[in-house]
PDB file of C-alpha atoms and ligand atoms in Angstrom:
ATOM      1  CA  MET A   1      37.495  -2.141  -6.949  1.00 47.00           C
ATOM      2  CA  GLU A   2      36.871   0.076  -9.854  1.00 48.00           C
ATOM      3  CA  GLU A   3      35.185   3.052 -10.340  1.00 51.00           C
ATOM      4  CA  SER A   4      32.213   2.877 -12.486  1.00 53.00           C
ATOM      5  CA  PRO A   5      32.137   5.613 -14.852  1.00 65.00           C
ATOM      6  CA  ILE A   6      28.401   7.454 -13.926  1.00 81.00           C
ATOM      7  CA  LYS A   7      27.323   7.934 -10.573  1.00 87.00           C
ATOM      8  CA  LYS A   8      25.779   5.196  -8.812  1.00 89.00           C
ATOM      9  CA  SER A   9      24.495   7.227  -5.726  1.00 92.00           C
ATOM     10  CA  TYR A  10      24.151  10.540  -3.819  1.00 93.00           C
ATOM     11  CA  TYR A  11      23.296  11.513  -0.087  1.00 94.00           C
ATOM     12  CA  GLN A  12      20.672  12.835   1.691  1.00 93.00           C
ATOM     13  CA  LYS A  13      20.666  16.496   2.894  1.00 94.00           C
ATOM     14  CA  GLU A  14      19.488  16.101   5.778  1.00 95.00           C
ATOM     15  CA  PRO A  15      21.773  14.806   8.154  1.00 96.00           C
ATOM     16  CA  VAL A  16      21.642  11.255  10.205  1.00 97.00           C
ATOM     17  CA  LYS A  17      22.374  11.180  13.894  1.00 98.00           C
ATOM     18  CA  CYS A  18      22.875   7.552  15.328  1.00 98.00           C
ATOM     19  CA  PRO A  19      21.026   6.915  18.393  1.00 98.00           C
ATOM     20  CA  VAL A  20      24.164   4.565  19.558  1.00 98.00           C
ATOM     21  CA  CYS A  21      27.097   7.116  19.510  1.00 98.00           C
ATOM     22  CA  LYS A  22      25.367  10.223  18.617  1.00 98.00           C
ATOM     23  CA  ALA A  23      27.637  10.952  15.559  1.00 98.00           C
ATOM     24  CA  SER A  24      25.953  12.805  12.429  1.00 98.00           C
ATOM     25  CA  PHE A  25      26.404  11.193   9.044  1.00 97.00           C
ATOM     26  CA  GLN A  26      24.866  12.047   5.032  1.00 96.00           C
ATOM     27  CA  LYS A  27      22.796   8.799   3.915  1.00 95.00           C
ATOM     28  CA  GLU A  28      23.616   7.459   0.609  1.00 95.00           C
ATOM     29  CA  GLU A  29      20.822   6.077  -1.727  1.00 93.00           C
ATOM     30  CA  MET A  30      21.047   4.644  -4.773  1.00 92.00           C
ATOM     31  CA  LEU A  31      20.127   6.074  -8.266  1.00 89.00           C
ATOM     32  CA  SER A  32      18.388   4.191 -10.641  1.00 82.00           C
ATOM     33  CA  GLY A  33      17.490   6.254 -13.851  1.00 78.00           C
ATOM     34  CA  ARG A  34      18.923   6.417 -16.927  1.00 76.00           C
ATOM     35  CA  GLY A  35      19.021   2.871 -18.050  1.00 77.00           C
ATOM     36  CA  ARG A  36      21.646   2.220 -14.369  1.00 81.00           C
ATOM     37  CA  LEU A  37      19.071  -0.525 -14.247  1.00 84.00           C
ATOM     38  CA  ILE A  38      17.463  -3.315 -15.997  1.00 87.00           C
ATOM     39  CA  ALA A  39      15.345  -5.730 -14.390  1.00 89.00           C
ATOM     40  CA  LYS A  40      15.155  -8.649 -16.428  1.00 91.00           C
ATOM     41  CA  ASP A  41      13.995 -12.355 -14.631  1.00 92.00           C
ATOM     42  CA  ILE A  42      12.596 -13.356 -10.898  1.00 92.00           C
ATOM     43  CA  THR A  43      14.724 -16.361  -9.519  1.00 94.00           C
ATOM     44  CA  ASP A  44      13.160 -18.944  -7.933  1.00 93.00           C
ATOM     45  CA  GLU A  45      13.919 -17.471  -4.884  1.00 96.00           C
ATOM     46  CA  LEU A  46      12.312 -14.236  -5.827  1.00 96.00           C
ATOM     47  CA  ARG A  47      15.772 -12.980  -6.333  1.00 96.00           C
ATOM     48  CA  ARG A  48      15.378 -10.168  -9.699  1.00 95.00           C
ATOM     49  CA  VAL A  49      18.379  -9.999 -11.839  1.00 93.00           C
ATOM     50  CA  TYR A  50      19.922  -7.005 -13.613  1.00 91.00           C
ATOM     51  CA  GLU A  51      21.823  -6.799 -16.288  1.00 88.00           C
ATOM     52  CA  PRO A  52      24.613  -4.272 -16.697  1.00 85.00           C
ATOM     53  CA  GLY A  53      24.353  -1.490 -18.124  1.00 81.00           C
ATOM     54  CA  LYS A  54      26.604   0.084 -21.023  1.00 80.00           C
ATOM     55  CA  LYS A  55      27.555   2.930 -19.062  1.00 78.00           C
ATOM     56  CA  ALA A  56      26.701   2.483 -15.179  1.00 77.00           C
ATOM     57  CA  GLY A  57      28.227  -1.750 -15.624  1.00 83.00           C
ATOM     58  CA  GLU A  58      26.597  -4.119 -12.679  1.00 85.00           C
ATOM     59  CA  THR A  59      24.266  -2.534 -10.623  1.00 86.00           C
ATOM     60  CA  TYR A  60      23.772  -3.883  -7.034  1.00 94.00           C
ATOM     61  CA  PRO A  61      20.717  -2.287  -5.502  1.00 95.00           C
ATOM     62  CA  LEU A  62      20.365  -4.702  -2.453  1.00 97.00           C
ATOM     63  CA  ILE A  63      24.122  -2.861  -1.551  1.00 97.00           C
ATOM     64  CA  TYR A  64      21.850   0.394  -0.565  1.00 96.00           C
ATOM     65  CA  PRO A  65      18.929  -0.220   1.783  1.00 97.00           C
ATOM     66  CA  VAL A  66      20.792  -1.476   4.929  1.00 98.00           C
ATOM     67  CA  THR A  67      21.643   2.271   7.037  1.00 98.00           C
ATOM     68  CA  VAL A  68      25.096   1.882   8.486  1.00 98.00           C
ATOM     69  CA  CYS A  69      26.541   4.505  10.811  1.00 98.00           C
ATOM     70  CA  PRO A  70      30.268   5.421   9.934  1.00 98.00           C
ATOM     71  CA  ASP A  71      31.543   5.668  13.060  1.00 98.00           C
ATOM     72  CA  CYS A  72      29.963   2.688  15.441  1.00 98.00           C
ATOM     73  CA  PHE A  73      28.566   0.636  12.460  1.00 98.00           C
ATOM     74  CA  TYR A  74      25.147   0.699  14.148  1.00 98.00           C
ATOM     75  CA  SER A  75      23.220  -0.851  12.074  1.00 98.00           C
ATOM     76  CA  ALA A  76      19.277  -1.184  10.927  1.00 98.00           C
ATOM     77  CA  TYR A  77      16.636  -0.492   7.797  1.00 97.00           C
ATOM     78  CA  PRO A  78      15.757   3.454   7.711  1.00 96.00           C
ATOM     79  CA  GLU A  79      12.806   3.218   9.322  1.00 95.00           C
ATOM     80  CA  ASP A  80      13.760   1.012  12.761  1.00 96.00           C
ATOM     81  CA  PHE A  81      17.244   3.034  12.625  1.00 97.00           C
ATOM     82  CA  GLN A  82      15.973   5.531  15.380  1.00 97.00           C
ATOM     83  CA  LEU A  83      13.618   2.781  17.427  1.00 95.00           C
ATOM     84  CA  ILE A  84      16.198   1.271  19.573  1.00 95.00           C
ATOM     85  CA  LYS A  85      15.337   0.663  22.514  1.00 89.00           C
ATOM     86  CA  SER A  86      17.474   3.193  24.883  1.00 93.00           C
ATOM     87  CA  ASP A  87      18.165   0.426  27.812  1.00 95.00           C
ATOM     88  CA  SER A  88      20.085  -1.692  24.494  1.00 96.00           C
ATOM     89  CA  ILE A  89      21.652   1.571  24.242  1.00 97.00           C
ATOM     90  CA  PRO A  90      24.498   1.477  25.953  1.00 97.00           C
ATOM     91  CA  ALA A  91      25.307  -2.479  24.806  1.00 97.00           C
ATOM     92  CA  ALA A  92      24.589  -1.373  21.428  1.00 98.00           C
ATOM     93  CA  LEU A  93      27.879   0.757  21.822  1.00 98.00           C
ATOM     94  CA  SER A  94      29.971  -1.118  24.320  1.00 98.00           C
ATOM     95  CA  GLN A  95      30.214  -3.493  21.023  1.00 97.00           C
ATOM     96  CA  LYS A  96      31.737  -0.831  18.615  1.00 98.00           C
ATOM     97  CA  GLU A  97      35.315  -2.183  18.248  1.00 97.00           C
ATOM     98  CA  LYS A  98      33.334  -6.237  18.582  1.00 97.00           C
ATOM     99  CA  ARG A  99      31.176  -4.866  15.531  1.00 98.00           C
ATOM    100  CA  LYS A 100      34.473  -4.207  14.144  1.00 97.00           C
ATOM    101  CA  ARG A 101      36.326  -7.228  14.631  1.00 97.00           C
ATOM    102  CA  ASP A 102      33.925  -9.270  13.604  1.00 97.00           C
ATOM    103  CA  ILE A 103      33.405  -8.256  10.263  1.00 97.00           C
ATOM    104  CA  ASN A 104      37.041  -7.722   9.963  1.00 97.00           C
ATOM    105  CA  LEU A 105      37.150 -11.744  10.248  1.00 96.00           C
ATOM    106  CA  ILE A 106      35.255 -11.961   6.509  1.00 95.00           C
ATOM    107  CA  PHE A 107      36.215  -8.234   4.983  1.00 96.00           C
ATOM    108  CA  PRO A 108      39.525  -7.248   6.290  1.00 95.00           C
ATOM    109  CA  ILE A 109      38.531  -3.336   5.578  1.00 93.00           C
ATOM    110  CA  VAL A 110      35.531  -1.825   5.453  1.00 96.00           C
ATOM    111  CA  GLY A 111      34.802   2.105   5.459  1.00 96.00           C
ATOM    112  CA  PHE A 112      30.842   3.236   5.221  1.00 97.00           C
ATOM    113  CA  ARG A 113      33.019   6.543   4.200  1.00 95.00           C
ATOM    114  CA  LYS A 114      33.230   6.149   0.828  1.00 94.00           C
ATOM    115  CA  ALA A 115      30.257   5.249  -1.533  1.00 94.00           C
ATOM    116  CA  ARG A 116      28.797   1.923  -0.964  1.00 96.00           C
ATOM    117  CA  ASN A 117      30.424  -1.347  -3.143  1.00 95.00           C
ATOM    118  CA  LEU A 118      29.929  -4.812  -3.112  1.00 96.00           C
ATOM    119  CA  ILE A 119      31.549  -5.597  -0.033  1.00 97.00           C
ATOM    120  CA  THR A 120      30.276  -2.392   1.897  1.00 98.00           C
ATOM    121  CA  GLY A 121      27.089  -3.545   0.617  1.00 98.00           C
ATOM    122  CA  THR A 122      27.379  -7.237   2.022  1.00 98.00           C
ATOM    123  CA  ALA A 123      28.831  -5.893   5.440  1.00 98.00           C
ATOM    124  CA  SER A 124      26.180  -3.874   5.841  1.00 98.00           C
ATOM    125  CA  HIS A 125      23.348  -6.469   5.719  1.00 98.00           C
ATOM    126  CA  ILE A 126      26.147  -8.483   8.189  1.00 98.00           C
ATOM    127  CA  LEU A 127      25.631  -5.531  10.664  1.00 98.00           C
ATOM    128  CA  ALA A 128      21.898  -5.599  10.772  1.00 98.00           C
ATOM    129  CA  VAL A 129      21.685  -8.904  11.727  1.00 98.00           C
ATOM    130  CA  GLY A 130      23.424  -8.192  15.017  1.00 97.00           C
ATOM    131  CA  CYS A 131      22.107  -5.088  15.366  1.00 97.00           C
ATOM    132  CA  TYR A 132      18.165  -6.107  15.316  1.00 97.00           C
ATOM    133  CA  SER A 133      18.982  -8.170  18.637  1.00 96.00           C
ATOM    134  CA  PHE A 134      18.875  -4.082  19.964  1.00 96.00           C
ATOM    135  CA  GLN A 135      15.272  -3.226  18.263  1.00 95.00           C
ATOM    136  CA  HIS A 136      12.331  -3.520  19.757  1.00 91.00           C
ATOM    137  CA  LYS A 137       9.687  -6.594  18.729  1.00 92.00           C
ATOM    138  CA  GLU A 138       7.692  -4.275  17.451  1.00 91.00           C
ATOM    139  CA  CYS A 139      10.065  -3.588  14.167  1.00 93.00           C
ATOM    140  CA  ALA A 140      10.280  -7.992  13.576  1.00 96.00           C
ATOM    141  CA  PRO A 141      13.392  -8.330  13.720  1.00 97.00           C
ATOM    142  CA  THR A 142      14.143 -11.967  13.556  1.00 98.00           C
ATOM    143  CA  PHE A 143      12.100 -11.095  10.505  1.00 98.00           C
ATOM    144  CA  LYS A 144      14.213  -8.553   9.606  1.00 98.00           C
ATOM    145  CA  LYS A 145      17.662 -11.092   9.983  1.00 98.00           C
ATOM    146  CA  ALA A 146      15.782 -13.430   8.007  1.00 98.00           C
ATOM    147  CA  MET A 147      15.888 -11.068   5.298  1.00 98.00           C
ATOM    148  CA  SER A 148      18.821  -9.201   5.884  1.00 98.00           C
ATOM    149  CA  THR A 149      20.738 -12.757   5.892  1.00 98.00           C
ATOM    150  CA  LEU A 150      19.041 -14.021   2.649  1.00 98.00           C
ATOM    151  CA  ARG A 151      20.310 -11.327   0.930  1.00 98.00           C
ATOM    152  CA  THR A 152      23.785 -11.355   2.463  1.00 98.00           C
ATOM    153  CA  ALA A 153      23.719 -15.289   0.800  1.00 98.00           C
ATOM    154  CA  TRP A 154      22.746 -13.678  -2.627  1.00 98.00           C
ATOM    155  CA  LEU A 155      25.749 -11.220  -2.346  1.00 98.00           C
ATOM    156  CA  PHE A 156      27.881 -13.367  -1.412  1.00 98.00           C
ATOM    157  CA  ASP A 157      26.954 -15.394  -4.704  1.00 97.00           C
ATOM    158  CA  ASP A 158      27.340 -12.288  -6.883  1.00 97.00           C
ATOM    159  CA  LEU A 159      31.182 -11.891  -4.803  1.00 97.00           C
ATOM    160  CA  ASN A 160      32.136 -15.117  -5.583  1.00 98.00           C
ATOM    161  CA  LYS A 161      31.440 -14.421  -9.036  1.00 96.00           C
ATOM    162  CA  ARG A 162      33.270 -11.087  -9.026  1.00 95.00           C
ATOM    163  CA  TYR A 163      35.788 -12.424  -6.650  1.00 96.00           C
ATOM    164  CA  PRO A 164      36.760 -16.564  -7.481  1.00 96.00           C
ATOM    165  CA  GLY A 165      38.506 -18.672  -5.210  1.00 95.00           C
ATOM    166  CA  GLN A 166      37.945 -15.978  -1.727  1.00 94.00           C
ATOM    167  CA  ASN A 167      35.493 -18.559   0.063  1.00 95.00           C
ATOM    168  CA  TYR A 168      32.552 -16.682  -0.750  1.00 97.00           C
ATOM    169  CA  ASP A 169      30.868 -19.734  -1.791  1.00 97.00           C
ATOM    170  CA  ARG A 170      31.092 -21.818   1.074  1.00 97.00           C
ATOM    171  CA  ILE A 171      30.076 -18.752   3.123  1.00 97.00           C
ATOM    172  CA  ARG A 172      26.670 -17.663   0.687  1.00 98.00           C
ATOM    173  CA  ILE A 173      26.231 -21.394   2.212  1.00 97.00           C
ATOM    174  CA  ILE A 174      26.164 -20.976   5.462  1.00 97.00           C
ATOM    175  CA  MET A 175      24.170 -17.829   5.123  1.00 98.00           C
ATOM    176  CA  TYR A 176      21.380 -19.703   3.207  1.00 98.00           C
ATOM    177  CA  LYS A 177      21.327 -22.085   6.272  1.00 97.00           C
ATOM    178  CA  LYS A 178      20.726 -19.106   8.520  1.00 98.00           C
ATOM    179  CA  ALA A 179      18.867 -17.801   6.995  1.00 98.00           C
ATOM    180  CA  MET A 180      16.558 -20.780   6.838  1.00 97.00           C
ATOM    181  CA  ASN A 181      17.227 -20.965  10.649  1.00 96.00           C
ATOM    182  CA  TYR A 182      15.619 -17.069  10.959  1.00 98.00           C
ATOM    183  CA  TYR A 183      12.494 -17.689   8.150  1.00 97.00           C
ATOM    184  CA  GLU A 184      11.559 -20.543  10.586  1.00 95.00           C
ATOM    185  CA  ARG A 185      12.133 -18.374  13.766  1.00 97.00           C
ATOM    186  CA  THR A 186       9.979 -15.973  11.997  1.00 97.00           C
ATOM    187  CA  ILE A 187       6.967 -18.358  11.467  1.00 95.00           C
ATOM    188  CA  ASN A 188       6.741 -19.521  14.830  1.00 95.00           C
ATOM    189  CA  TYR A 189       7.491 -16.545  15.750  1.00 96.00           C
ATOM    190  CA  ALA A 190       4.070 -14.827  14.752  1.00 94.00           C
ATOM    191  CA  GLN A 191       2.383 -17.950  15.013  1.00 92.00           C
ATOM    192  CA  THR A 192       2.902 -17.944  18.908  1.00 94.00           C
ATOM    193  CA  GLY A 193       2.007 -14.160  18.406  1.00 92.00           C
ATOM    194  CA  GLU A 194       6.268 -13.888  20.069  1.00 93.00           C
ATOM    195  CA  GLU A 195       6.869 -10.868  17.626  1.00 94.00           C
ATOM    196  CA  ARG A 196       4.157  -9.437  15.568  1.00 89.00           C
ATOM    197  CA  ILE A 197       4.790  -8.587  11.739  1.00 89.00           C
ATOM    198  CA  ASP A 198       1.706  -6.551  11.119  1.00 85.00           C
ATOM    199  CA  ALA A 199       4.252  -3.561  11.209  1.00 85.00           C
ATOM    200  CA  VAL A 200       6.265  -4.873   8.449  1.00 93.00           C
ATOM    201  CA  LYS A 201       5.793  -2.642   5.217  1.00 91.00           C
ATOM    202  CA  HIS A 202       7.938  -4.680   3.220  1.00 95.00           C
ATOM    203  CA  PHE A 203       8.405  -8.497   3.095  1.00 95.00           C
ATOM    204  CA  GLY A 204      10.600  -8.537   0.686  1.00 94.00           C
ATOM    205  CA  PRO A 205      12.478 -10.814  -0.441  1.00 97.00           C
ATOM    206  CA  ASP A 206      14.081  -8.352  -2.813  1.00 96.00           C
ATOM    207  CA  LEU A 207      13.433  -4.691  -3.417  1.00 94.00           C
ATOM    208  CA  ASP A 208      11.322  -4.604  -5.976  1.00 90.00           C
ATOM    209  CA  LYS A 209       8.189  -6.793  -5.366  1.00 91.00           C
ATOM    210  CA  ASN A 210       6.976  -7.482  -1.511  1.00 92.00           C
ATOM    211  CA  TYR A 211       5.344 -10.648  -1.907  1.00 92.00           C
ATOM    212  CA  GLY A 212       3.526 -10.376   1.387  1.00 91.00           C
ATOM    213  CA  PHE A 213       4.027 -12.882   4.247  1.00 92.00           C
ATOM    214  CA  GLU A 214       2.930 -15.779   1.923  1.00 91.00           C
ATOM    215  CA  GLY A 215       6.647 -14.192   0.375  1.00 93.00           C
ATOM    216  CA  VAL A 216       7.614 -14.827   3.708  1.00 95.00           C
ATOM    217  CA  LEU A 217       6.065 -19.038   3.907  1.00 95.00           C
ATOM    218  CA  PHE A 218       7.544 -19.574   0.257  1.00 95.00           C
ATOM    219  CA  MET A 219      11.097 -18.722   1.030  1.00 97.00           C
ATOM    220  CA  SER A 220      11.434 -21.031   4.730  1.00 96.00           C
ATOM    221  CA  THR A 221       9.544 -23.678   2.918  1.00 96.00           C
ATOM    222  CA  LEU A 222      12.215 -23.340  -0.475  1.00 97.00           C
ATOM    223  CA  LEU A 223      15.434 -22.572   2.017  1.00 96.00           C
ATOM    224  CA  LEU A 224      14.191 -25.706   4.000  1.00 95.00           C
ATOM    225  CA  PHE A 225      14.112 -27.890   0.516  1.00 95.00           C
ATOM    226  CA  LYS A 226      17.308 -26.889  -0.507  1.00 95.00           C
ATOM    227  CA  TYR A 227      19.148 -26.884   2.597  1.00 94.00           C
ATOM    228  CA  GLY A 228      17.612 -28.797   5.440  1.00 89.00           C
ATOM    229  CA  ASP A 229      19.756 -31.606   4.051  1.00 86.00           C
ATOM    230  CA  GLN A 230      21.591 -32.333   7.281  1.00 86.00           C
ATOM    231  CA  GLY A 231      20.899 -34.966   9.971  1.00 89.00           C
ATOM    232  CA  SER A 232      19.160 -38.831   9.118  1.00 91.00           C
ATOM    233  CA  ASN A 233      16.773 -39.384   6.445  1.00 91.00           C
ATOM    234  CA  GLU A 234      14.955 -39.570   8.570  1.00 92.00           C
ATOM    235  CA  GLN A 235      15.306 -36.411  10.174  1.00 92.00           C
ATOM    236  CA  ILE A 236      15.207 -34.523   6.499  1.00 93.00           C
ATOM    237  CA  ILE A 237      11.941 -36.236   6.084  1.00 94.00           C
ATOM    238  CA  GLN A 238      10.350 -35.012   9.057  1.00 92.00           C
ATOM    239  CA  LYS A 239      12.419 -31.478   8.005  1.00 91.00           C
ATOM    240  CA  LEU A 240       9.972 -31.884   4.615  1.00 94.00           C
ATOM    241  CA  GLN A 241       6.647 -32.545   5.718  1.00 93.00           C
ATOM    242  CA  LYS A 242       6.987 -29.937   7.811  1.00 91.00           C
ATOM    243  CA  ALA A 243       8.104 -27.715   4.647  1.00 93.00           C
ATOM    244  CA  LYS A 244       5.151 -28.986   2.939  1.00 93.00           C
ATOM    245  CA  ARG A 245       2.936 -27.574   6.480  1.00 91.00           C
ATOM    246  CA  ILE A 246       4.099 -24.028   5.423  1.00 91.00           C
ATOM    247  CA  VAL A 247       4.246 -24.258   2.129  1.00 92.00           C
ATOM    248  CA  SER A 248       0.463 -24.829   1.827  1.00 90.00           C
ATOM    249  CA  ARG A 249      -0.587 -22.651   4.296  1.00 89.00           C
ATOM    250  CA  ILE A 250       0.435 -20.153   0.374  1.00 88.00           C
ATOM    251  CA  PHE A 251      -2.973 -22.229  -0.713  1.00 83.00           C
ATOM    252  CA  GLY A 252      -5.298 -22.221   2.550  1.00 74.00           C
ATOM    253  CA  MET A 253      -4.775 -18.238   2.793  1.00 64.00           C
ATOM    254  CA  GLY A 254      -7.906 -16.279   0.933  1.00 52.00           C
ATOM    255  CA  LYS A 255      -8.213 -17.747  -2.341  1.00 54.00           C
ATOM    256  CA  SER A 256      -9.830 -14.926  -4.295  1.00 45.00           C
ATOM    257  CA  SER A 257      -8.033 -11.980  -2.700  1.00 55.00           C
ATOM    258  CA  LYS A 258      -6.569  -9.717  -5.482  1.00 57.00           C
ATOM    259  CA  SER A 259      -3.314  -8.853  -3.322  1.00 56.00           C
ATOM    260  CA  LYS A 260      -1.757 -12.195  -3.282  1.00 53.00           C
ATOM    261  CA  PRO A 261      -0.040 -13.042  -7.024  1.00 62.00           C
ATOM    262  CA  SER A 262      -0.977 -15.942  -8.483  1.00 77.00           C
ATOM    263  CA  PHE A 263       3.487 -16.012  -9.736  1.00 84.00           C
ATOM    264  CA  ILE A 264       3.729 -17.098  -6.175  1.00 87.00           C
ATOM    265  CA  LEU A 265       0.882 -19.124  -5.206  1.00 89.00           C
ATOM    266  CA  GLU A 266       2.186 -21.192  -9.365  1.00 89.00           C
ATOM    267  CA  LEU A 267       5.652 -20.770  -7.497  1.00 92.00           C
ATOM    268  CA  ALA A 268       4.432 -22.640  -4.454  1.00 93.00           C
ATOM    269  CA  LYS A 269       2.205 -25.609  -5.516  1.00 92.00           C
ATOM    270  CA  ASN A 270       5.528 -26.657  -8.281  1.00 93.00           C
ATOM    271  CA  LEU A 271       7.508 -26.933  -4.579  1.00 95.00           C
ATOM    272  CA  TYR A 272       4.797 -28.668  -2.862  1.00 95.00           C
ATOM    273  CA  LYS A 273       4.793 -31.105  -5.860  1.00 95.00           C
ATOM    274  CA  LYS A 274       8.749 -31.233  -5.328  1.00 96.00           C
ATOM    275  CA  ILE A 275       8.972 -32.060  -1.632  1.00 96.00           C
ATOM    276  CA  THR A 276       5.969 -34.501  -2.635  1.00 95.00           C
ATOM    277  CA  THR A 277       8.687 -36.251  -4.930  1.00 96.00           C
ATOM    278  CA  LYS A 278      11.826 -36.071  -2.560  1.00 94.00           C
ATOM    279  CA  ILE A 279      10.132 -37.443   0.860  1.00 95.00           C
ATOM    280  CA  ALA A 280       9.194 -40.514  -1.426  1.00 95.00           C
ATOM    281  CA  GLU A 281      12.959 -40.944  -3.247  1.00 94.00           C
ATOM    282  CA  LEU A 282      14.078 -40.587   0.790  1.00 92.00           C
ATOM    283  CA  LYS A 283      11.264 -43.539   2.020  1.00 90.00           C
ATOM    284  CA  GLU A 284      12.858 -45.427  -0.952  1.00 89.00           C
ATOM    285  CA  GLU A 285      16.015 -45.219   0.029  1.00 81.00           C
TER     286      GLU A 285
HETATM  287 ZN1   ZN B   1      26.684   5.523  15.499  1.00 61.72          ZN
END
């Protein structure tokens, strides 16, 4: 991957100590000033689009947020990195080679001692999804898996544009379907209390805006609508009806609340209409 002429990141002075293998490393952070990031629209999937900068070229903010130990590849978002359960550490350590083997099936060469690029940034999310199985319930691990899997799908879209013909488009679809399942599970767990989500500070799904739990409900519905098309007509209709119930919860949530961006309310209403039309079409078939 070619190097861009201007610096896109820096390293934190304070080293991070990996709770799994005890290695010390410096965390890389993105630099966003001086025309490096030119924000454009937000997609239907609530992803922010950036225009390439004149000097900086393409910048992918999503390649930076996950902390990865360069030694054992244990990965998590910074706020969770040190919170791994102590009784999970031996298992997490024993899977060091497995983590590397698994990621090498998708990307044959991956290292985290150099500045991040689109490949290592994508890998960081895949690794995080695996490692959240070792985290406490209080970290909302299923939600973190959902968000990182969705971000992985987005990054595979970027990869496919940059390196076409590598099957990255197919992996992208697999990731969307996985994200659909994780989002659905996140909502179920929140309902049953199996995994609380009150401690989550940033629901994303992208970095620059936080759509709160409404965003989670919206993403779950959208993914069911776009990628829940397997099975018989009957099964798809059932899935879509479930999606409708989920998205309609956004309408009912604190109507006068200032915290709720009307933007997402509008998107939710449109999506509700689209799903209703789709169900009617399927019933006619
Ligand atoms: Zn480590």
